[in-house]
Short mmCIF file of C-alpha atoms (C1' of nucleotides) in Angstrom, two decimals:
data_model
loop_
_atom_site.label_atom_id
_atom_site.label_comp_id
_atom_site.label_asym_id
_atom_site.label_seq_id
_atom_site.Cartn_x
_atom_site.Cartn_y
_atom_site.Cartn_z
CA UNK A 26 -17.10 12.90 73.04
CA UNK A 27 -19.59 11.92 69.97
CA UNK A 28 -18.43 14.12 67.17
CA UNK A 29 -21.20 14.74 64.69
CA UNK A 30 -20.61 12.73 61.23
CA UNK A 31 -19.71 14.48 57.69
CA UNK A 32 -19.75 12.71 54.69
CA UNK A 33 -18.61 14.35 51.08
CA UNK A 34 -17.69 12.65 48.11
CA UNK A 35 -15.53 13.53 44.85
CA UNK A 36 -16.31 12.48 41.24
CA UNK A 37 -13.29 10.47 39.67
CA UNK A 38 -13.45 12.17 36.25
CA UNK A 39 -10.25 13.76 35.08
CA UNK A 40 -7.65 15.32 37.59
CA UNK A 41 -8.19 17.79 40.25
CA UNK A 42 -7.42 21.75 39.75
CA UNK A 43 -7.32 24.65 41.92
CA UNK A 44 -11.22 25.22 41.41
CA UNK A 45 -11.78 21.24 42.97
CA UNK A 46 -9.54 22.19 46.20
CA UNK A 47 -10.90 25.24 46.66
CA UNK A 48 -14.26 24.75 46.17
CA UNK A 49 -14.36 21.28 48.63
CA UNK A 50 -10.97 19.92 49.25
CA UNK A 51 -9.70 22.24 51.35
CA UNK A 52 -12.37 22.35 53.59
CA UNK A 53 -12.29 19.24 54.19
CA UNK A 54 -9.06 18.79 55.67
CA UNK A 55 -10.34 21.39 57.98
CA UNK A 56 -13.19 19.78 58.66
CA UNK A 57 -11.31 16.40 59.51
CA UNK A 58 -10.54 17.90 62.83
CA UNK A 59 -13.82 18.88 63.95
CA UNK A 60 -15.85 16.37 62.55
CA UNK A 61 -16.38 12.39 62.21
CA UNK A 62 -15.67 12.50 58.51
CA UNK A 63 -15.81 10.12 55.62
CA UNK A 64 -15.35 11.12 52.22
CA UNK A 65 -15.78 9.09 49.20
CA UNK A 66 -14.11 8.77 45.97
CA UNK A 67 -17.79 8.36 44.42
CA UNK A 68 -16.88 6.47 40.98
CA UNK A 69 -20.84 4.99 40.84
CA UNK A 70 -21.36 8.54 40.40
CA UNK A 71 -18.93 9.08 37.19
CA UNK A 72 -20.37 6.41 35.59
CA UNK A 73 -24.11 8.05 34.99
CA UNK A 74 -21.94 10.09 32.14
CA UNK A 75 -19.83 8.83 29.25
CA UNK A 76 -16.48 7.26 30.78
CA UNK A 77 -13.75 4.88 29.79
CA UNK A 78 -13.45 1.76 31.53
CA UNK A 79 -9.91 1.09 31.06
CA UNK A 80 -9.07 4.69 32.19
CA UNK A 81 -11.23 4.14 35.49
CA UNK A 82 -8.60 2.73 37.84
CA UNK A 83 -6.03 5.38 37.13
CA UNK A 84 -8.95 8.05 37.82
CA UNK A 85 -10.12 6.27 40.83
CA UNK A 86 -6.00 5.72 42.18
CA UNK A 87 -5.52 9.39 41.10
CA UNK A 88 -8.12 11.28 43.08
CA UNK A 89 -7.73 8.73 46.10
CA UNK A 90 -3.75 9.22 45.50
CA UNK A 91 -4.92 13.64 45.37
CA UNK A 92 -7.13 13.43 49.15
CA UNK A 93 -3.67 12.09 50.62
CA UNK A 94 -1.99 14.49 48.84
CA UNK A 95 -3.70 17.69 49.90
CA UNK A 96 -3.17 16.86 53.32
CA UNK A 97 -6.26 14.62 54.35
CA UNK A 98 -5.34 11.31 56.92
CA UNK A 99 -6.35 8.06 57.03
CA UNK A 100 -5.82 8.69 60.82
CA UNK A 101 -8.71 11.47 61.18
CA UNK A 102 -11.04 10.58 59.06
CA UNK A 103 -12.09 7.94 56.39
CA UNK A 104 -11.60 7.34 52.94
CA UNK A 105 -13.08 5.09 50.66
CA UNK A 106 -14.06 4.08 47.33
CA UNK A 107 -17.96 4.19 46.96
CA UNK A 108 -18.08 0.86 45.01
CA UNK A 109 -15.90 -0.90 47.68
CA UNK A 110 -18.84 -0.17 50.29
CA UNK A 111 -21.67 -1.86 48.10
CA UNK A 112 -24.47 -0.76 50.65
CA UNK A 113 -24.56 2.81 49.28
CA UNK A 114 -26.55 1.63 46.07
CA UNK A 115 -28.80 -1.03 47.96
CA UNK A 116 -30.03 2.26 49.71
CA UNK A 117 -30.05 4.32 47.00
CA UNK A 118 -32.89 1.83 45.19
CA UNK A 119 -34.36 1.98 48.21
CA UNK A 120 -34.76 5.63 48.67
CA UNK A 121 -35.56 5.80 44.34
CA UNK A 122 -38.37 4.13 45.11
CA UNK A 123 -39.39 7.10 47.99
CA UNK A 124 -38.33 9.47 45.14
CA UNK A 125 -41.22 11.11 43.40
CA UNK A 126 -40.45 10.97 40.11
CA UNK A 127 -41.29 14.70 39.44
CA UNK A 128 -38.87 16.39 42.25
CA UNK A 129 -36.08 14.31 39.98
CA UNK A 130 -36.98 16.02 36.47
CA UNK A 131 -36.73 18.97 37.82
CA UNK A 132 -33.39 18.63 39.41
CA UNK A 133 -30.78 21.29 37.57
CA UNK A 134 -28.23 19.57 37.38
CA UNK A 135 -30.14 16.70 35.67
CA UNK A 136 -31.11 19.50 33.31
CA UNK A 137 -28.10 20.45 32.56
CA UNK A 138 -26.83 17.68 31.68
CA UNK A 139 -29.61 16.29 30.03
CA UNK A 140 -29.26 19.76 27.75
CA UNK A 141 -25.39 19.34 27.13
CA UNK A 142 -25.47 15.75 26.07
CA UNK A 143 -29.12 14.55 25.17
CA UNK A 144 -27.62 11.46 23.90
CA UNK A 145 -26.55 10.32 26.73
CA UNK A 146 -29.19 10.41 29.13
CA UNK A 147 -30.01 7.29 31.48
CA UNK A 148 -31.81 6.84 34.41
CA UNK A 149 -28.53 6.61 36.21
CA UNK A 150 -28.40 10.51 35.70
CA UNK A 151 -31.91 10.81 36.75
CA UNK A 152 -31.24 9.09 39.94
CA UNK A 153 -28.12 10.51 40.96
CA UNK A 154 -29.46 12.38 43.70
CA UNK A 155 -30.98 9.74 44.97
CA UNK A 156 -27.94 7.73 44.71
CA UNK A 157 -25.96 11.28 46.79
CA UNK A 158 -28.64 10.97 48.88
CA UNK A 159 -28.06 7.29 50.42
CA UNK A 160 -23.86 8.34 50.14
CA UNK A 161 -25.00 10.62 52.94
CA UNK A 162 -27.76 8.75 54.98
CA UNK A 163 -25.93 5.41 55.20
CA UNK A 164 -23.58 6.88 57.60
CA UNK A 165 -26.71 8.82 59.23
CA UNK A 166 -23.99 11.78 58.52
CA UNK A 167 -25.71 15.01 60.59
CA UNK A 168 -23.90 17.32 57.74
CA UNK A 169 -22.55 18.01 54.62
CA UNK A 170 -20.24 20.15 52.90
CA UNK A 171 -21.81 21.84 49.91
CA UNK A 172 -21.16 23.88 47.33
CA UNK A 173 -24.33 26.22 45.66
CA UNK A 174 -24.65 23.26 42.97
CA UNK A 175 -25.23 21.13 45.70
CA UNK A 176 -28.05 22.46 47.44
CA UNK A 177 -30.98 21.13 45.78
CA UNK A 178 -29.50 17.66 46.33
CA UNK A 179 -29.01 18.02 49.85
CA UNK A 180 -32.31 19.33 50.09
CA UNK A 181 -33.37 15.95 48.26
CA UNK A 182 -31.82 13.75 51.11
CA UNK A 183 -33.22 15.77 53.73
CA UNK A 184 -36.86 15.60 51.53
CA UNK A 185 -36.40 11.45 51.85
CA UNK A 186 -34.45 11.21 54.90
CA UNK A 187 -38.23 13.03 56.65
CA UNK A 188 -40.35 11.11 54.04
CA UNK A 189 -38.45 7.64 55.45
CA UNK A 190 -38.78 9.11 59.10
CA UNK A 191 -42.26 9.56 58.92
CA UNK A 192 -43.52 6.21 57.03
CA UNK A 193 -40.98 3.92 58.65
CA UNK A 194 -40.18 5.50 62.04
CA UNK A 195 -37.39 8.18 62.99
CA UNK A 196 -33.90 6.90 62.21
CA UNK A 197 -32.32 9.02 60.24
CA UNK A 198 -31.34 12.64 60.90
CA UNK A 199 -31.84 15.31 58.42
CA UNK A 200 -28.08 16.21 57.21
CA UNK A 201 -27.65 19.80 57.52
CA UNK A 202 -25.96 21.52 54.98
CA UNK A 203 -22.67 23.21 55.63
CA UNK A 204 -22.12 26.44 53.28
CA UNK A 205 -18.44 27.17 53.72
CA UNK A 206 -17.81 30.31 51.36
CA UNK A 207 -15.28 29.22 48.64
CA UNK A 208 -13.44 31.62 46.43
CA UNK A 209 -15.07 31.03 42.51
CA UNK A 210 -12.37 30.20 40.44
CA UNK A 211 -12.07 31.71 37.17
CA UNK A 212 -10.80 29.71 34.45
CA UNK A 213 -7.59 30.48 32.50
CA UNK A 214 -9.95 31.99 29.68
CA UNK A 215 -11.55 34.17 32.01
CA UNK A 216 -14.80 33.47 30.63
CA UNK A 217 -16.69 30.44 32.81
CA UNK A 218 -15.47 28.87 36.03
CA UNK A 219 -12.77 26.50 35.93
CA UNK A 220 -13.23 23.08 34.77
CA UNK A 221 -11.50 20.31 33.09
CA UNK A 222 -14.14 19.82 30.37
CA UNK A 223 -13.33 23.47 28.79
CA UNK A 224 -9.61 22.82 29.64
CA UNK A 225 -9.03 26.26 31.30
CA UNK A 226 -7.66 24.24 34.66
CA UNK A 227 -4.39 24.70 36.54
CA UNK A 228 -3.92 21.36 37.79
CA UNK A 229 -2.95 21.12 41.49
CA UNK A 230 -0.85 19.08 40.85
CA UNK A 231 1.06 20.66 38.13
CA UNK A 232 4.50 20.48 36.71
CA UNK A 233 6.26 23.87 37.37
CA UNK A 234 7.00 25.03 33.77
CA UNK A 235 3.18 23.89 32.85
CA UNK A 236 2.54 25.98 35.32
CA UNK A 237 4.45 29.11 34.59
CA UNK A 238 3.05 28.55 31.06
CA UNK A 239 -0.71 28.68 31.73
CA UNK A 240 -0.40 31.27 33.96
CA UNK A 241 1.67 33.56 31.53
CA UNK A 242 -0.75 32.63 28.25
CA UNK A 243 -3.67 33.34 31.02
CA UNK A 244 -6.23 35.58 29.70
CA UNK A 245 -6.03 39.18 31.50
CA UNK A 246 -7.98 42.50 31.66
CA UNK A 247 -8.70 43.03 27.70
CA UNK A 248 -8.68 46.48 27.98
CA UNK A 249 -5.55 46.92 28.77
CA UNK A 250 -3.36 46.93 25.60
CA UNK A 251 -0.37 48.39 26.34
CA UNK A 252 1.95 48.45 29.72
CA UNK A 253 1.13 51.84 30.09
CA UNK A 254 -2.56 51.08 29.92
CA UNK A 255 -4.10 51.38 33.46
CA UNK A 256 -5.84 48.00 34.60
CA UNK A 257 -8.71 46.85 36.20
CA UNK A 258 -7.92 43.95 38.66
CA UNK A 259 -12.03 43.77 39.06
CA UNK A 260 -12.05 41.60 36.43
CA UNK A 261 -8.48 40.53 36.16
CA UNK A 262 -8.21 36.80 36.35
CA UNK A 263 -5.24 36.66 37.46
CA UNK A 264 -6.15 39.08 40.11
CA UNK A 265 -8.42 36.68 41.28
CA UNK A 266 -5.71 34.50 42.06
CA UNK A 267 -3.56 36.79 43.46
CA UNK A 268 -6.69 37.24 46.31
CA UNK A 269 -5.86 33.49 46.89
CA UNK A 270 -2.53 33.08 46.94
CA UNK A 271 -0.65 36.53 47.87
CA UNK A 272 -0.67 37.97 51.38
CA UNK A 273 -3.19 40.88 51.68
CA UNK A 274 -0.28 44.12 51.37
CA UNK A 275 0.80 42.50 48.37
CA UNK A 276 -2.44 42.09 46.92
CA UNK A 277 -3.56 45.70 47.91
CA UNK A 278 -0.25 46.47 46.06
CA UNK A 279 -0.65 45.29 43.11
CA UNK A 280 -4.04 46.19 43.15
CA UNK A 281 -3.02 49.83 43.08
CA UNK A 282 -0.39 49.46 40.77
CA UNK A 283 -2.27 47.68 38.59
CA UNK A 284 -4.96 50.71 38.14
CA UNK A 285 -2.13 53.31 37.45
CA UNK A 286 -0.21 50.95 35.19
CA UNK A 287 2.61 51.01 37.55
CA UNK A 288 3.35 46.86 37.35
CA UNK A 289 2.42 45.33 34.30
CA UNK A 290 0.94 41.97 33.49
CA UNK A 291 3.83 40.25 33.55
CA UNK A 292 5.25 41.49 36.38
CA UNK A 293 2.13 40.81 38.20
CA UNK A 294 1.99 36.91 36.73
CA UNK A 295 5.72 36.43 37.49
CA UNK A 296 4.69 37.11 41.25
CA UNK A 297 1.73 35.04 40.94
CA UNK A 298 3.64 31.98 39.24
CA UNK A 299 5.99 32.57 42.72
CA UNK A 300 3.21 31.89 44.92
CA UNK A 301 1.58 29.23 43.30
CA UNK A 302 4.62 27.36 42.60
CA UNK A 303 5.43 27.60 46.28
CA UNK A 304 1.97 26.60 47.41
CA UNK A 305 1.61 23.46 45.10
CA UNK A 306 4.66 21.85 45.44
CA UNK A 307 4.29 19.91 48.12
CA UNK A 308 1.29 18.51 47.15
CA UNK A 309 2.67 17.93 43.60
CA UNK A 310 5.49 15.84 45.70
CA UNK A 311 3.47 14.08 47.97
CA UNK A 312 1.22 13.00 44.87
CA UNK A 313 4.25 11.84 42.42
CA UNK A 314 5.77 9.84 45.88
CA UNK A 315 2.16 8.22 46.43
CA UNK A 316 2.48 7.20 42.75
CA UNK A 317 5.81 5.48 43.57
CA UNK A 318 4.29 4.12 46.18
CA UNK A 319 1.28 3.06 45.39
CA UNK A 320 0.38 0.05 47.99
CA UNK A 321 0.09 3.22 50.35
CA UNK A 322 -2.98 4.29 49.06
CA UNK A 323 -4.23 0.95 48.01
CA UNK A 324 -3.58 0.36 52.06
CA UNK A 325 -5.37 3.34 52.37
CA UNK A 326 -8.49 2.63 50.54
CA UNK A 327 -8.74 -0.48 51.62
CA UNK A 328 -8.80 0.77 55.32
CA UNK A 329 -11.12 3.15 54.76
CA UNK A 330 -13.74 1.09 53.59
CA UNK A 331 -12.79 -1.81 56.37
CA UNK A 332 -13.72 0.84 58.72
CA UNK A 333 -16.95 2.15 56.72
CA UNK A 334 -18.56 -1.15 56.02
CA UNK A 335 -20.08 -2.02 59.26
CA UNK A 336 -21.48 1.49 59.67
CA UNK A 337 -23.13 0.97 56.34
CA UNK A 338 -24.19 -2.53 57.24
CA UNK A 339 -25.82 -1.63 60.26
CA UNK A 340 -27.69 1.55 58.89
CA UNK A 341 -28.90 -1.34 55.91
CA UNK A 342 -29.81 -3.73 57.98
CA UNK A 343 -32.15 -1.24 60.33
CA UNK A 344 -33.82 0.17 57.34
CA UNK A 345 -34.75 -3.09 55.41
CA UNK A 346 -36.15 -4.59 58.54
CA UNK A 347 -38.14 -0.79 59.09
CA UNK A 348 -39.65 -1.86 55.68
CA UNK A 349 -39.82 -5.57 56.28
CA UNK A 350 -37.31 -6.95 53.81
CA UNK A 351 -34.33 -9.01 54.44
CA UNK A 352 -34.15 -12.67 54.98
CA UNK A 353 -33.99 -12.23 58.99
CA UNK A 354 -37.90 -11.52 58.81
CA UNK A 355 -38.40 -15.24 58.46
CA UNK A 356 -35.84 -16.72 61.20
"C1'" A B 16 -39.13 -8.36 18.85
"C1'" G B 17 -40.72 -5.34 14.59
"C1'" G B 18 -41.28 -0.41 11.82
"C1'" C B 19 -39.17 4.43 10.77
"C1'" G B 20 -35.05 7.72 11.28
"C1'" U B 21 -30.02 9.42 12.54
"C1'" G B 22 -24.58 8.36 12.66
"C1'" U B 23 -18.94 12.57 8.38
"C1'" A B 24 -12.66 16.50 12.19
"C1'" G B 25 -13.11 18.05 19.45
"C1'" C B 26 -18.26 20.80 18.18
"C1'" U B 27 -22.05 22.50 14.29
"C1'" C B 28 -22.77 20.96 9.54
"C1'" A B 29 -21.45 20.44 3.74
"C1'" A B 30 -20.14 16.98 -0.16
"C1'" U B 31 -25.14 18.13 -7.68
"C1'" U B 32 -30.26 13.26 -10.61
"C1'" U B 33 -28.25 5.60 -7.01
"C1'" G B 34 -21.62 6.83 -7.26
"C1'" G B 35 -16.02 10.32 -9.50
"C1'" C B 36 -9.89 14.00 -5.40
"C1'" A B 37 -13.99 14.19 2.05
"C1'" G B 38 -14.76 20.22 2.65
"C1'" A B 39 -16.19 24.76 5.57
"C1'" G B 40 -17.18 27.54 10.12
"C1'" C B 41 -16.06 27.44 15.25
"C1'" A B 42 -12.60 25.31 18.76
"C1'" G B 43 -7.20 23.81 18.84
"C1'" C B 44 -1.81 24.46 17.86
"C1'" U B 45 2.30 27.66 15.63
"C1'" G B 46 4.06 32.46 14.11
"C1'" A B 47 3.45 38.09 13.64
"C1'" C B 48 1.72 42.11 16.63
"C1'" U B 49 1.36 42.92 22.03
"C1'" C B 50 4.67 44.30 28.92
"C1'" C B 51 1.47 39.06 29.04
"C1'" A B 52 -3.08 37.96 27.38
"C1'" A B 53 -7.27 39.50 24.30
"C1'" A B 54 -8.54 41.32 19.39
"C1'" U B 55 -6.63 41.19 14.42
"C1'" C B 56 -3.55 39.04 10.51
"C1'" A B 57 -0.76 34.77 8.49
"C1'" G B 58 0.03 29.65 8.69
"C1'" C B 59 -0.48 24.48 10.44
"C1'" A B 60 -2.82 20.39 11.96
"C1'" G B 61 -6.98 17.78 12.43
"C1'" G B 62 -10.71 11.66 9.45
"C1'" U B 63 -10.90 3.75 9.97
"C1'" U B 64 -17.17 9.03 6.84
"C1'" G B 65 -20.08 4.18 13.69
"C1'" G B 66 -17.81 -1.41 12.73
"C1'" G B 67 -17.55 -5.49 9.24
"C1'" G B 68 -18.77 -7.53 4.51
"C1'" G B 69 -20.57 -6.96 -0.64
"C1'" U B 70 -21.59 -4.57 -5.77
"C1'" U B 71 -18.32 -1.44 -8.91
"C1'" C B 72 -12.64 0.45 -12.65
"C1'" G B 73 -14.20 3.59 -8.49
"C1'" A B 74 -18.62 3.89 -2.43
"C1'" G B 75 -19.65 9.10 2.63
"C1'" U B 76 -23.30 7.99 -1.37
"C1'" C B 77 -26.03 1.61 -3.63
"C1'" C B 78 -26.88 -3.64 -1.13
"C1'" C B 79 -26.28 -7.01 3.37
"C1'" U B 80 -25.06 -7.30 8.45
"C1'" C B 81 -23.74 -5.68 13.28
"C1'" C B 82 -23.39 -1.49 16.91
"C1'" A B 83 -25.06 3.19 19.25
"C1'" C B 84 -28.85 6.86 19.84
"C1'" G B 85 -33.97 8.69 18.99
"C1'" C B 86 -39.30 8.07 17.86
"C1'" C B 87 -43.33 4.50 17.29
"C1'" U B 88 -45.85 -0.42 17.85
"C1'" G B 89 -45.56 -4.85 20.39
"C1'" C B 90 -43.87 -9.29 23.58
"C1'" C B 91 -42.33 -11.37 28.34
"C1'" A B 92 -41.96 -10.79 33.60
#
RNA sequence: AGGCGUGUAGCUCAAUUUGGCAGAGCAGCUGACUCCAAAUCAGCAGGUUGGGGGUUCGAGUCCCUCCACGCCUGCCA
């Protein structure tokens, strides 16, 4: 049986939260079972903003050291470090130069950033699409996991995965995009989605009285000022959570409680911290005993991209002789 | 490579005519009030003034040099 290929990748900035594994993690260990999967711990990616060289290995071990963690194996799929497969950026100057420079500007994302830190902008940035584009098409995956952010960059590959097609001769499919629905995660605040940068994260890895901390100095319905206040779990972030991580008579409970002020907010975070302590902690020990044991994932890595290199050789080699490059032309 | 400009707390900015105790707002932390949180009030902390050198009794401020970023003009491929 020929399985149909997924690649995904993960930034190594920071550590991962709740809004990282539900918004892609998850899925993906899902997704290891029905798919031929490799996912990447993309650090040629972190670099196009500001980072810290000496803090790099620790964020690349970390996030490698978090995919084991959450459940994801080296049996069923593949995981690598982008840099240890050095094929991805050969492609990704080749596809640049397919790139119209125009369709780039006006990528979002590259707006975005551009906008939040105009001091910083390279032409890594610029090309970073182009760079997620040949992630994907060196493994000729046939789809991708993405997230609403991600969508104009998919559309991107599949814009230069034709454009190659068509001047060079079919060879690569066009990855289809696969829009699993993925809870938005509020941040502790309340106010934007979680994210380390605003440090309003829960960490999924957390320690438990960290935990019970940030989720009892978690920001809650405003309007309700006193216990006797009735609530609305509508925009109650901790609500949110409780859709996550309670079973569904529990949440309907407190859901009606909530509105009549029968449970209060600390009550209703005390069951919350219950849950969430129960659902982390085995991840939290699988990722402190991979950082006792940290050949395992260096093993790991190193596997992964053992297995991913030829794949990425061979898709290389094919497209520089489709564009008559590479020293074999002359033998 | 040259010219011009910018660089001060996590962020936005102050700091009197070539010099005289580095400050404020926001963010952050702590406490009070709150079922928790928010809001409010009180308090705390926050700095190699981009780096180094020089002038001076004294430099964020003046001079030299290096670095980063921006704009402009070139040079080489």
């Amino acid at each position: 049986m020929n399985r149909k290929r997924i690649f995904s990748g993960i930034r190594p900035t920071g550590e991962i939260h709740l809004g990282n594994y539900f918004g892609a993690l998850r899925n993906w260990v899902d997704l290891m079972h029905q798919y031929d999967c490799v996912y990447g711990v993309v650090d040629y990616h972190a670099i196009t903003t500001p980072f810290e060289a000496k803090t790099m290995p620790q964020m690349v071990f970390n996030t490698m050291a978090a995919l084991i963690a959450v459940g994801l194996d080296a049996e069923k799929c593949m995981m690598m470090v982008q840099s240890d497969v050095p094929e991805h950026t050969e492609l990704a100057w080749i596809l640049s130069c397919l790139a119209p420079l125009g369709q780039m500007e006006r990528m979002t994302q590259f707006k975005e950033k551009s906008q939040q830190d105009p001091e910083n902008i390279n032409l890594g940035l610029l090309a970073y699409p182009a760079l997620m584009a040949a992630d994907i098409l060196i493994y000729r995956a046939d789809v991708v996991p993405v997230g609403d952010d991600q969508v104009q960059h998919l559309e991107l590959t599949r814009d230069l995965a034709r454009k190659f097609n068509n001047a060079f001769g079919d060879y690569f499919p066009e990855p289809q995009p696969l829009l699993t629905p993925t809870p938005r995660i509020m941040g502790l605040d309340g106010k934007a989605k979680m994210s380390k940068t605003l440090n309003n994260h829960i960490s999924l890895f957390e320690e438990s009285d960290v935990l019970q901390q940030k989720i009892m100095t978690a920001v809650t319905d405003e309007n309700r000022k006193r216990r006797n206040d009735p609530g609305n779990p509508d925009i109650c972030n901790i609500f949110s959570l409780h859709n996550i991580y309670s079973k569904n008579d529990e949440v309907q409970m407190i859901d009606r409680e909530c509105r009549v002020a029968g449970i209060g907010c600390v009550d209703c975070k005390k069951i919350l911290h219950g849950h969430l302590e129960t659902s982390i902690a085995p991840f939290r020990d699988r990722y402190k005993e991979l950082h006792e044991k940290p050949d395992e994932v260096r093993d790991i890595a190193r596997e992964g991209a053992k297995r991913c290199l030829p794949i990425a050789q061979e898709t290389l080699q094919e497209v520089k002789s489709r564009l008559g490059i590479g020293k074999h032309q002359f033998v």
